[in-house]
Coordinates of N, CA and C in Angstrom, one line a residue:
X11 N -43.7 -38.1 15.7 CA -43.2 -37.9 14.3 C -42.7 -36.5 14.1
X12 N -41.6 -35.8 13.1 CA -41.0 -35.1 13.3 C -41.2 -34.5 12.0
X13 N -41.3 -33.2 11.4 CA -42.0 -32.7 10.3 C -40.3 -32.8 9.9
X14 N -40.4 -32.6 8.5 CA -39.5 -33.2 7.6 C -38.4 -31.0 7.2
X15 N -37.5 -30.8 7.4 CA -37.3 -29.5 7.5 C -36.0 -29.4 6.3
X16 N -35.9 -28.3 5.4 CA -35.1 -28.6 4.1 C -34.1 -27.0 5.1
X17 N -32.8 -27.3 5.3 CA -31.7 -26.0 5.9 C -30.7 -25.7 4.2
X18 N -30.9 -24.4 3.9 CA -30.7 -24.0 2.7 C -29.6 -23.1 2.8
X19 N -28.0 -23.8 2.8 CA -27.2 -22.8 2.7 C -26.3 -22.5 1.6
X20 N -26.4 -20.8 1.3 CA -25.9 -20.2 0.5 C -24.6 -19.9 0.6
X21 N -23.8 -20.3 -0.5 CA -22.2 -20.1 -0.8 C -21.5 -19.1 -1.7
X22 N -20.9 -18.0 -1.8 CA -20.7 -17.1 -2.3 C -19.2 -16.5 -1.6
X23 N -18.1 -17.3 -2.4 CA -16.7 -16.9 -1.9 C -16.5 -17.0 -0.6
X24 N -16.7 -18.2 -0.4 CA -16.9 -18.2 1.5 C -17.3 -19.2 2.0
X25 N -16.1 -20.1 0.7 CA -16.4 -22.0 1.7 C -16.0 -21.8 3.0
X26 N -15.0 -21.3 3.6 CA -14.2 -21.4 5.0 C -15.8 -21.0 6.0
X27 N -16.4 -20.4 5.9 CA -17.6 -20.2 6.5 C -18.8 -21.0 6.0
X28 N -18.7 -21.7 5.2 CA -20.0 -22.4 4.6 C -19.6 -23.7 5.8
X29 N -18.3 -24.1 6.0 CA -18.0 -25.1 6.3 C -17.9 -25.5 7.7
X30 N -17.8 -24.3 8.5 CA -18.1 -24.1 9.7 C -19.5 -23.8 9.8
X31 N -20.7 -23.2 8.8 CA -21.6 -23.3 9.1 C -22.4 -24.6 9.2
X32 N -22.3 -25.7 8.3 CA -22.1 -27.0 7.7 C -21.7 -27.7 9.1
X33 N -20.6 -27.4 9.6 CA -20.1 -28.5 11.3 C -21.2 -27.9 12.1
X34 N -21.7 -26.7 12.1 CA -22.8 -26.2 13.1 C -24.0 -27.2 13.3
X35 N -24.6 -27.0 11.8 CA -25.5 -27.4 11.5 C -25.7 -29.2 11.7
X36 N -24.3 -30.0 11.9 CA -24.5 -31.3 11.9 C -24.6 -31.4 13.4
X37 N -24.4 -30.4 14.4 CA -24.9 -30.4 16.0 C -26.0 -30.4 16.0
X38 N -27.3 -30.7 15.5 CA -28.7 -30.3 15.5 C -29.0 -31.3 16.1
X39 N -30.0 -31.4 17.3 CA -30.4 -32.6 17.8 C -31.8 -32.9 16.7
X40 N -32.2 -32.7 16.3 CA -33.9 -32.9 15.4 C -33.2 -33.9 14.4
X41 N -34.3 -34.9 14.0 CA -33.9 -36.0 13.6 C -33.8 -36.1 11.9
X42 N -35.1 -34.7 11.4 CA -35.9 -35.2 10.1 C -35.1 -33.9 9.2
X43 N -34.3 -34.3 9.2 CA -33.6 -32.6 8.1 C -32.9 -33.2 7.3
X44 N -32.9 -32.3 5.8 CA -32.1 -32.5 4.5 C -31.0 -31.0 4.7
X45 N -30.2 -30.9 4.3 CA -28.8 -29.6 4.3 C -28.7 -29.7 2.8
X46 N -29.1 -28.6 2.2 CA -28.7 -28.0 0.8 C -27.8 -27.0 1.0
X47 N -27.0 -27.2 0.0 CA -25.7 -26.0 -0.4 C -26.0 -25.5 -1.6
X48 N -26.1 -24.1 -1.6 CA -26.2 -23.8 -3.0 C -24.6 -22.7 -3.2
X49 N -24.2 -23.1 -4.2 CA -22.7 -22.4 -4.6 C -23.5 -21.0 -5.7
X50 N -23.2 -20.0 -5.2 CA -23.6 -18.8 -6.3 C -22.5 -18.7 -7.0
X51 N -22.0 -18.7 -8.2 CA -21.2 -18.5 -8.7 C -19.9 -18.3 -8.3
X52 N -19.4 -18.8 -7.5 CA -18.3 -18.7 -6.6 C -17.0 -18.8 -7.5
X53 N -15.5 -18.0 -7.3 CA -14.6 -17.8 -7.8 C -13.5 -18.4 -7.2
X54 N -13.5 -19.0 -5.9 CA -12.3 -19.2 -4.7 C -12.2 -20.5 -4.9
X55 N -12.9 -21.5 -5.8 CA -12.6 -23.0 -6.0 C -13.5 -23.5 -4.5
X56 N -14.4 -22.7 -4.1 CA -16.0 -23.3 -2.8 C -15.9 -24.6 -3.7
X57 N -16.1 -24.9 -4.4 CA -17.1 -26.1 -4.9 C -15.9 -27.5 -4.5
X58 N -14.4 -26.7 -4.9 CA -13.5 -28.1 -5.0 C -13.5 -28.5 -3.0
X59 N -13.5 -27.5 -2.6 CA -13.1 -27.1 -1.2 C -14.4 -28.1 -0.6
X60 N -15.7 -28.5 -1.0 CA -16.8 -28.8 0.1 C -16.7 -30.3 0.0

C-alpha cells in the first residue's frame, strides 16, 4: 500500500513552466498522488492557458 502524497504547484506568471512542470510531474511512477495548482494572482491569462 502506497501513502497517499498531495504535489503542490505554485503559479505566478509562468504557465509555460507550470506546464512543463505539470508534463514532468505526470512521469511519476508512484501510484497514490493528487497535483494541486495554485494560480497566485497571475496577470498573463495562467488560468485560461492550464
Amino acid at each position: 500500500m502506497y501513502s497517499k502524497v498531495a504535489i503542490i504547484i505554485l503559479n505566478w506568471n509562468g504557465w509555460e513552466d507550470t506546464i512543463e512542470c505539470l508534463e514532468s510531474v505526470y512521469q511519476i511512477e508512484y501510484p497514490n498522488y493528487d497535483i494541486v495548482v495554485i494560480d497566485n494572482g497571475s496577470k498573463d491569462n495562467s488560468i485560461e492557458k492550464k
